[in-house]
Short mmCIF file of C-alpha atoms in Angstrom, two decimals:
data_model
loop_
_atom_site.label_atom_id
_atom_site.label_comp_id
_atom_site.label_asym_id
_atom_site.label_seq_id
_atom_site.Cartn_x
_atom_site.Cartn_y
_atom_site.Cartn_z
CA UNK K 11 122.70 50.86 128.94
CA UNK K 12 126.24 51.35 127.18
CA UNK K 13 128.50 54.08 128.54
CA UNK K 14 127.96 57.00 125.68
CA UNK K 15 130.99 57.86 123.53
CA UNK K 16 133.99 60.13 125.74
CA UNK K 17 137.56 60.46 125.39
CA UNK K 18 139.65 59.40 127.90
CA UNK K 19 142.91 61.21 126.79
CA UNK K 20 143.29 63.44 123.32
CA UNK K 21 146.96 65.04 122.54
CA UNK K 22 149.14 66.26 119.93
CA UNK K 23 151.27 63.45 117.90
CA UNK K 24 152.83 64.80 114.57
CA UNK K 25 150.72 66.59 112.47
CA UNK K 26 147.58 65.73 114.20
CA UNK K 27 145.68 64.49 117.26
CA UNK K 28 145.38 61.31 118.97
CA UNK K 29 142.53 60.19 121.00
CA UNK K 30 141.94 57.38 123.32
CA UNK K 31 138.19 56.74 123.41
CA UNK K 32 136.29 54.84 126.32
CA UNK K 33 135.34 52.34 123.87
CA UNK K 34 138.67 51.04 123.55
CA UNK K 35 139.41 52.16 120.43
CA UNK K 36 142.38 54.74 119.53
CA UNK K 37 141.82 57.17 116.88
CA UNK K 38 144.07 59.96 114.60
CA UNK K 39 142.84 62.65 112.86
CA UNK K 40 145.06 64.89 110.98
CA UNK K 41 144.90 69.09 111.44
CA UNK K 42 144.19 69.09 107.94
CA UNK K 43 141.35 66.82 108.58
CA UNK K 44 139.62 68.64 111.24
CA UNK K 45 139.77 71.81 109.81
CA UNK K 46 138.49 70.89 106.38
CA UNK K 47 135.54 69.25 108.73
CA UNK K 48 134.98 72.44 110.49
CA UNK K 49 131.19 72.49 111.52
CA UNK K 50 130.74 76.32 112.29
CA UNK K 51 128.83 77.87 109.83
CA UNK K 52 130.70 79.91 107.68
CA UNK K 53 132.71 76.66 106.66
CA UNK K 54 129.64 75.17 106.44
CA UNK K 55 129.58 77.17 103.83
CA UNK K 56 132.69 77.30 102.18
CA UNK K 57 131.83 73.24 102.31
CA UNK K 58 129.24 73.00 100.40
CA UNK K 59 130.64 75.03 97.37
CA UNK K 60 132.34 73.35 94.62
CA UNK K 61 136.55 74.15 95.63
CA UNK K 62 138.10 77.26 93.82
CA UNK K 63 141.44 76.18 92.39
CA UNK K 64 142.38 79.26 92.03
CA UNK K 65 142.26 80.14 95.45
CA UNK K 66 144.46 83.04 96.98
CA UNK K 67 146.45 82.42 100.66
CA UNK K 68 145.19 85.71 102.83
CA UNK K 69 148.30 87.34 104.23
CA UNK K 70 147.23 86.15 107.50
CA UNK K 71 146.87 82.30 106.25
CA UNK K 72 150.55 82.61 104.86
CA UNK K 73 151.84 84.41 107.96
CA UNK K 74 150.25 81.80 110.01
CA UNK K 75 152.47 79.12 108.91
CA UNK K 76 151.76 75.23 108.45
CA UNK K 77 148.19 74.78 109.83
CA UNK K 78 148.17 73.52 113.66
CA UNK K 79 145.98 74.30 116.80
CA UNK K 80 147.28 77.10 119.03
CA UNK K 81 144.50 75.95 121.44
CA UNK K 82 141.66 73.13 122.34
CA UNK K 83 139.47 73.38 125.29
CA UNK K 84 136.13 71.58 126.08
CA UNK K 85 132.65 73.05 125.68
CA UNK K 86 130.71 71.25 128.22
CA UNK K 87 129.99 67.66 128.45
CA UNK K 88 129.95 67.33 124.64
CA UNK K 89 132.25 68.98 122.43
CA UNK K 90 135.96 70.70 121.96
CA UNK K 91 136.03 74.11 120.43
CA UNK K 92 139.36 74.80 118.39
CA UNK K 93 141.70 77.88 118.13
CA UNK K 94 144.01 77.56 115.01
CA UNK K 95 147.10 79.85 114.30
CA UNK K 96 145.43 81.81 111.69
CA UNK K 97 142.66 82.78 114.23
CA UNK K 98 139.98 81.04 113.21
CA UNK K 99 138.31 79.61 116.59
CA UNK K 100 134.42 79.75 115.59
CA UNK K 101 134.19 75.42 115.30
CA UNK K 102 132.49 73.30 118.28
CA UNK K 103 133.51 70.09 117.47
CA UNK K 104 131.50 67.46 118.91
CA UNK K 105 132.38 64.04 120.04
CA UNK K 106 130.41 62.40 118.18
CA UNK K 107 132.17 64.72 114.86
CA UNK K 108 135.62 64.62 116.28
CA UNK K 109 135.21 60.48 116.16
CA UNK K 110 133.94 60.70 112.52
CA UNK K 111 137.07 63.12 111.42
CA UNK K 112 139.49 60.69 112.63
CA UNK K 113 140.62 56.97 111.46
CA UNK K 114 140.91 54.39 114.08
CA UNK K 115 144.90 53.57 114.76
CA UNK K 116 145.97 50.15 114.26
CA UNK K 117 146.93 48.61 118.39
CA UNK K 118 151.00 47.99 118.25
CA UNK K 119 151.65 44.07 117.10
CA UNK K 120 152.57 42.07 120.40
CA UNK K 121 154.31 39.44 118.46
CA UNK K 122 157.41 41.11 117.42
CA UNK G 30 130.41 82.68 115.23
CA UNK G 31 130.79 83.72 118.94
CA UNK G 32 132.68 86.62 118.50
CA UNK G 33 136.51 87.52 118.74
CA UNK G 34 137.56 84.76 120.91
CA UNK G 35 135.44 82.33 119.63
CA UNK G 36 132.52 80.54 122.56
CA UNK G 37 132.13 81.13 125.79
CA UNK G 38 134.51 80.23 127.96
CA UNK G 39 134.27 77.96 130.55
CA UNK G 40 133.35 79.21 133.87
CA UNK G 41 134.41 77.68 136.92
CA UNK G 42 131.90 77.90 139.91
CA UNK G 43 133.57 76.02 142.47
CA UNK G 44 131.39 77.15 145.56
CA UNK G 45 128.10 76.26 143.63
CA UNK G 46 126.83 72.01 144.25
CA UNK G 47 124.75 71.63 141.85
CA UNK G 48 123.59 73.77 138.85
CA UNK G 49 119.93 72.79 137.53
CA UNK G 50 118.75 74.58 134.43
CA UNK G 51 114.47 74.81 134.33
CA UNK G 52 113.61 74.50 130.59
CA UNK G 53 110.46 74.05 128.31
CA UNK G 54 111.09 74.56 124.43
CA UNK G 55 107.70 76.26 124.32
CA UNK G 56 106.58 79.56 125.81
CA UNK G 57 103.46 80.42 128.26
CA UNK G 58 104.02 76.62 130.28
CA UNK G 59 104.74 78.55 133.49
CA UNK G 60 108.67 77.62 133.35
CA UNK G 61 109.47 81.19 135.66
CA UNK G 62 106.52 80.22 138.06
CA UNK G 63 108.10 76.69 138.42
CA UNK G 64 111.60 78.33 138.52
CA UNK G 65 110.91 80.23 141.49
CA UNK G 66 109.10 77.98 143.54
CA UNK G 67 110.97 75.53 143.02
CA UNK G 68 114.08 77.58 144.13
CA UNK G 69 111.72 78.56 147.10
CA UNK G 70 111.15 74.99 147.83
CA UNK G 71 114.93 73.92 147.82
CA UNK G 72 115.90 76.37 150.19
CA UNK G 73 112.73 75.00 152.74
CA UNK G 74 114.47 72.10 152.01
CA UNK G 75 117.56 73.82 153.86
CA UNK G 76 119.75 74.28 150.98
CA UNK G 77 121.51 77.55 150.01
CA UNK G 78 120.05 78.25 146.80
CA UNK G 79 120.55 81.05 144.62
CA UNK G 80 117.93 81.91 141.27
CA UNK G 81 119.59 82.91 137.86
CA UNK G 82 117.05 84.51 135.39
CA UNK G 83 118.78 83.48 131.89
CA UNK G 84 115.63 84.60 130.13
CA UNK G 85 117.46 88.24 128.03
CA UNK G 86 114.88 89.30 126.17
CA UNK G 87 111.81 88.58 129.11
CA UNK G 88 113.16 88.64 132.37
CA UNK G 89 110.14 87.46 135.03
CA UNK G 90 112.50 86.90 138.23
CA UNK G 91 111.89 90.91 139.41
CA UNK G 92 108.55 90.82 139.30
CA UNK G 93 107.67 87.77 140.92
CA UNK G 94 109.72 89.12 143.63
CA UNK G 95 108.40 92.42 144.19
CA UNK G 96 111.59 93.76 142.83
CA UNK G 97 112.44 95.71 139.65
CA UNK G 98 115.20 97.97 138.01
CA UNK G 99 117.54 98.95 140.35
CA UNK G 100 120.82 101.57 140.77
CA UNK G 101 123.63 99.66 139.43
CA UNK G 102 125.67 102.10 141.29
CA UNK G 103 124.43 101.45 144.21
CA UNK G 104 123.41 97.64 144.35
CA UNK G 105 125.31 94.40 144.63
CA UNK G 106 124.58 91.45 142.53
CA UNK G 107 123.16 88.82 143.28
CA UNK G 108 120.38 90.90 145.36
CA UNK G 109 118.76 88.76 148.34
CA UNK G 110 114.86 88.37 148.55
CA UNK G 111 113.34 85.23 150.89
CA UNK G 112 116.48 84.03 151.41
CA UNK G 113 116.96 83.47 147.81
CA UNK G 114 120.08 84.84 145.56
CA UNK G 115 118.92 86.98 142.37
CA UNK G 116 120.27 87.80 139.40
CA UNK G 117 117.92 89.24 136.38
CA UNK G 118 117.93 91.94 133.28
CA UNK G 119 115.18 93.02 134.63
CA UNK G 120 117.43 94.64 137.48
CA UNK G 121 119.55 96.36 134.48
CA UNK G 122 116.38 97.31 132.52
CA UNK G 123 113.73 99.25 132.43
CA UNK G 124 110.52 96.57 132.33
CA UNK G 125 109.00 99.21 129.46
CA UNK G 126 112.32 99.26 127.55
CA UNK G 127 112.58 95.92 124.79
CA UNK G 128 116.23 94.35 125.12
CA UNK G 129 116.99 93.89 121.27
CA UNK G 130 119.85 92.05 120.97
CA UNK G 131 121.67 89.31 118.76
CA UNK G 132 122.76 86.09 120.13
CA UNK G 133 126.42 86.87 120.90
CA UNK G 134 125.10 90.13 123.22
CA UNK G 135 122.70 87.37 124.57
CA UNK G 136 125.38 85.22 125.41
CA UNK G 137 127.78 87.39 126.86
CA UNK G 138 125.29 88.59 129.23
CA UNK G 139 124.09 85.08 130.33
CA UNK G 140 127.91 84.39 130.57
CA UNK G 141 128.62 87.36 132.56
CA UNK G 142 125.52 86.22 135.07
CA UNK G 143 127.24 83.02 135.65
CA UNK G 144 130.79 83.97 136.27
CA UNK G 145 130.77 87.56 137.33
CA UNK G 146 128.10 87.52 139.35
CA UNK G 147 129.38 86.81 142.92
CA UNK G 148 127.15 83.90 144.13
CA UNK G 149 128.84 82.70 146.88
CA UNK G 150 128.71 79.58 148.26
CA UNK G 151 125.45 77.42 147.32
CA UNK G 152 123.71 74.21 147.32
CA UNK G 153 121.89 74.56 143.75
CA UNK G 154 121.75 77.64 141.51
CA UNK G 155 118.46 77.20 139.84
CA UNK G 156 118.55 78.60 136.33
CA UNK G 157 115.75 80.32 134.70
CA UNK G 158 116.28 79.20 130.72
CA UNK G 159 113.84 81.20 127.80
CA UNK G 160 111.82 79.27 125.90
CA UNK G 161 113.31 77.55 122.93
CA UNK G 162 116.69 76.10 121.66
CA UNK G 163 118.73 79.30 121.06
CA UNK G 164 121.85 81.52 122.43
CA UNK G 165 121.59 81.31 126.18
CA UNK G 166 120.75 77.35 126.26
CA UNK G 167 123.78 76.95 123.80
CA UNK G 168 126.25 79.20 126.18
CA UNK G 169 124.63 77.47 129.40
CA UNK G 170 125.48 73.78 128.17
CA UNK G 171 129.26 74.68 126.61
CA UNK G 172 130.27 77.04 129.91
CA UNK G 173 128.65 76.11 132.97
CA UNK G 174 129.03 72.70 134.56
CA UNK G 175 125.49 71.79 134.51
CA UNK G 176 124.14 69.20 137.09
CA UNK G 177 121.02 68.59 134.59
CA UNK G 178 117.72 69.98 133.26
CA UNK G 179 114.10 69.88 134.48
CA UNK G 180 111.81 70.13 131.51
CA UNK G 181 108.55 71.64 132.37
CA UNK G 182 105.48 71.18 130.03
CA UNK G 183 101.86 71.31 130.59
CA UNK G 184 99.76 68.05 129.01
CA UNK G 185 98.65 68.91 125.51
CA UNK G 186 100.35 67.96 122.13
CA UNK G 187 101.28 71.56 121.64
CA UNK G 188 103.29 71.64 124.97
CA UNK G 189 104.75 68.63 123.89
CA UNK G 190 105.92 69.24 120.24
CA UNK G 191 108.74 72.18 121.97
CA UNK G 192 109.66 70.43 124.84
CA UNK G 193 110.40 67.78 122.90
CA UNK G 194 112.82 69.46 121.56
CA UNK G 195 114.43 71.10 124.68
CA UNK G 196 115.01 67.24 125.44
CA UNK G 197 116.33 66.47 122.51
CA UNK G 198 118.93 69.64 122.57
CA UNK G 199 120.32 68.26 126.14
CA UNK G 200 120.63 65.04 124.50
CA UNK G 201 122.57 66.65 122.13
CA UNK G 202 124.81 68.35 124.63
CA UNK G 203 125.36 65.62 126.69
CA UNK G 204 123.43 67.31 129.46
CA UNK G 205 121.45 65.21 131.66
CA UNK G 206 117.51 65.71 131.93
CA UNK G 207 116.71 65.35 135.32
CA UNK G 208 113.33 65.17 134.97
CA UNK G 209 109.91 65.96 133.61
CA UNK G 210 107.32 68.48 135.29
CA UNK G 211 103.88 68.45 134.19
CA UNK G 212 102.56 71.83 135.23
CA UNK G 213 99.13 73.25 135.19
CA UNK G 214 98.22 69.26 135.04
CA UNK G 215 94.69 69.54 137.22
CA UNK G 216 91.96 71.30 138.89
CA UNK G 217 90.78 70.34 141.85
CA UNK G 218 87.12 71.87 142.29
CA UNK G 219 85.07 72.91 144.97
CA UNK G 220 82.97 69.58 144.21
CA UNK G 221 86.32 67.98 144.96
CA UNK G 222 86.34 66.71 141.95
CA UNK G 223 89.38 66.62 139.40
CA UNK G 224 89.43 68.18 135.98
CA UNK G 225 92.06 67.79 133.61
CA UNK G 226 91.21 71.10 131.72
CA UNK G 227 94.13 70.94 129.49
CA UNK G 228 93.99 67.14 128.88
CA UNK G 229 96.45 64.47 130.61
CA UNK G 230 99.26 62.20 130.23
CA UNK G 231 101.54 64.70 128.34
CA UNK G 232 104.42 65.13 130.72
CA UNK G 233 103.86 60.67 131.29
CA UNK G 234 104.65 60.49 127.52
CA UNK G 235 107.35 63.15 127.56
CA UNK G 236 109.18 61.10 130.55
CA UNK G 237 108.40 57.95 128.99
CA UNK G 238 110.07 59.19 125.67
CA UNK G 239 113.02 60.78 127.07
CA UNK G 240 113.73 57.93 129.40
CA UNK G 241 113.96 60.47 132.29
CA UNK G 242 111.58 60.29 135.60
CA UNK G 243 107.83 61.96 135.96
CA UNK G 244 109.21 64.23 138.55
CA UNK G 245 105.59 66.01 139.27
CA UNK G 246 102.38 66.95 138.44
CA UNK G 247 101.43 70.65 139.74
CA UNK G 248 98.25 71.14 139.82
CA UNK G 249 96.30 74.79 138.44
CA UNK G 250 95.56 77.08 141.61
CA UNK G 251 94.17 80.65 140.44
CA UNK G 252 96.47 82.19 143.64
CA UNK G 253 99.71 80.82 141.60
CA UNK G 254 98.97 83.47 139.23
CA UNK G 255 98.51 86.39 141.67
CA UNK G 256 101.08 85.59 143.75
CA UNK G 257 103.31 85.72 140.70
CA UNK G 258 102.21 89.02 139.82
CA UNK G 259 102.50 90.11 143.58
CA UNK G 260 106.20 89.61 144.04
CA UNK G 261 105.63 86.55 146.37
CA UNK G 262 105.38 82.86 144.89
CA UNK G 263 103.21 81.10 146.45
CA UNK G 264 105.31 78.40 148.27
CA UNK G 265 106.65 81.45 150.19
CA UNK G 266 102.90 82.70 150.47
CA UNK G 267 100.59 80.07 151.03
CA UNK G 268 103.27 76.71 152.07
CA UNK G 269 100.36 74.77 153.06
CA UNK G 270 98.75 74.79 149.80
CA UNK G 271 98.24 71.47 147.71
CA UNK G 272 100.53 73.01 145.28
CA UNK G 273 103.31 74.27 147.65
CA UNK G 274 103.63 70.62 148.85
CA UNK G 275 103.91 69.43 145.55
CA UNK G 276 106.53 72.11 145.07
CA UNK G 277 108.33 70.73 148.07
CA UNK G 278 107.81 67.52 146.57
CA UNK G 279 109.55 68.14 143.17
CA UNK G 280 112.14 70.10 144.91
CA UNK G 281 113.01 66.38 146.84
CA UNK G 282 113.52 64.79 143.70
CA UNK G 283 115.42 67.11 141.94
CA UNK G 284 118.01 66.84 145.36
CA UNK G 285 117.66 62.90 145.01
CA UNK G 286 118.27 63.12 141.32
CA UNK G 287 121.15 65.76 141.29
CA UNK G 288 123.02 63.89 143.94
CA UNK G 289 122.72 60.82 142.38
CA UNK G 290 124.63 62.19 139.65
CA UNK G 291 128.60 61.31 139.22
CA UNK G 292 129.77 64.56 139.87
CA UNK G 293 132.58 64.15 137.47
CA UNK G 294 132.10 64.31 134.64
CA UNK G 295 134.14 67.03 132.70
CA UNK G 296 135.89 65.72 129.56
CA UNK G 297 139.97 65.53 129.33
CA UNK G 298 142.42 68.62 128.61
CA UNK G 299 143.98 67.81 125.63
CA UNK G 300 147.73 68.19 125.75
CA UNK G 301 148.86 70.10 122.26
#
């Protein structure tokens, strides 16, 4: 039986998050990324609404800066739950999500 | 949404072995009964072994231990009965008085069993789910470092429909079934005979399905019932009994099946 899907190391690089997964594979997902693929439910939600362009920052969003995690701890055997700088912390992101959100890296060229 | 600060937090319980959650998706399969005995029958076993009731809304753990609401005041949690380590509403509520709550109330109180409560140091802290998929299974599986799950059914279709899907939600979470008990699976009759009064094969199928072990069938005995109501389950009251070895039996393979668990299995920090 295969091993199921786990990270073996996840941090910060640039504007987004790196993982390592036990599959061999190395993926990044950008903040902007995860949060627009927030699964709680009132971005659900917001998600499944056509976009308003005419959308107005809150004066927490704009006091909050350039969206980035202030926080990311594990939820059991299966997910991460994310606290972002404008407070919003209600997302359990699964593995199984968090591999979805994120592009797999290219492995540095040994030939150079 | 799980309130201000988001989901539970994690709770460390670094003097606690193993931490085996007793589920069933559906109501009325005797899930409590099995609970307690089963806790009973660990500790005959000679482990320390404490008994959570995580069920909010119907607590059964004070009754089937002669106990019942008590003087916060004046009383220290967990309370001690057979040996056994309790925690329960029903020791914060009065039995006639309905707890109506919504999830996040739920799940701060199941949270606040699991890491305020001071249990010590123990071998397995049995925990007492409700039925279905809802708040206190969710907070369980993201906070508490859960060993695994014994799913308890009895053998008809309807049985098996919700326990189905108590497997499938520990799939889901990455939580390990340990097992499958088939309760109420017999009758053994004067004549000797055997009767499978609420058909067979369910909890065969469930295992099969889940890829998880048969752990036991328990067979029907009318005393299981009235010790229940009694305040003394009836490994502790009758340990000879066909079913009390059974018990002691199941409780066996949930020790062979915990421990041959890597007990590491938390996922990375991630470094922000």
């Amino acid at each position: 039986m295969s091993q199921p899907l786990k990270p073996k190391s996840l941090r910060r690089e640039g504007d987004g998050l790196k993982i390592e997964w036990n599959d061999g594979v190395t993926t990044f997902a950008k903040w902007s990324a995860l949060r627009r693929g927030c699964p709680c439910a009132s971005c659900r939600d917001v998600q499944s609404k056509p976009s308003d362009p005419f959308k107005v920052l809150s004066a927490k969003e704009v006091a909050a800066g350039p969206l980035q995690p202030t926080a990311m701890a594990a939820r059991g055997h299966y997910a991460y739950q994310i606290t972002w700088n404008d407070g919003h912390d209600s997302g359990i992101y699964s593995l199984d999500l968090l591999r979805s959100l994120s592009t797999p890296v290219e492995p540095p060229s040994s030939s150079s | 949404m799980h309130g201000q600060h988001g989901g539970p937090q994690k709770v460390a319980l670094p003097g606690i072995k193993f931490i085996i959650a007793v589920a069933s998706g559906k109501g009325g399969v005797g899930k409590s009964t099995v609970a307690a005995n089963l806790a009973l029958a660990l500790q005959m076993h000679g482990q320390r072994v404490g008994l959570m009731d995580a069920d909010i809304y119907g607590p059964s753990v004070p009754m089937m231990f002669g106990l019942g609401l008590v003087d916060q005041a004046k009383t220290a949690f967990p309370i001690e009965k057979f040996g056994l380590k309790l925690m329960s509403m029903g020791f914060l509520v009065d039995p006639n008085q309905a707890v109506i709550w919504r999830g996040p109330k739920v799940a701060q109180a199941v949270s606040t069993f699991l890491g305020q409560v001071d249990w010590g140091v123990l071998d397995v802290l049995v925990i007492d789910l409700p039925p279905g998929t809802g708040d206190a299974h969710l907070t369980l599986c993201q906070s508490a470092p859960l060993t695994g799950a014994v799913v308890v059914t009895t053998p008809q279709d309807v049985s098996l429909i919700d326990a189905r899907k108590g497997v499938k939600m520990f799939e889901e979470v990455r939580v390990p079934v340990l097992g499958i008990v088939e309760n109420m699976s017999y009758f053994i009759g004067d004549d000797g005979k055997r009767y499978e009064i609420f058909r067979s094969g369910g909890g065969k199928k469930l295992a099969e399905e889940a890829g998880a072990p048969l752990l036991c069938e328990l067979p029907i005995d009318p005393r299981v019932g009235i010790c229940g109501d009694t305040g003394e389950p009836i490994v502790q009251k009758y340990p000879d009994a066909p079913i009390s070895v059974a018990y002691l039996a199941l409780a066996q393979r949930v020790l062979e099946e915990s421990y041959s668990r890597p007990s590491d299995e938390m996922l990375p920090d991630v470094m922000l």
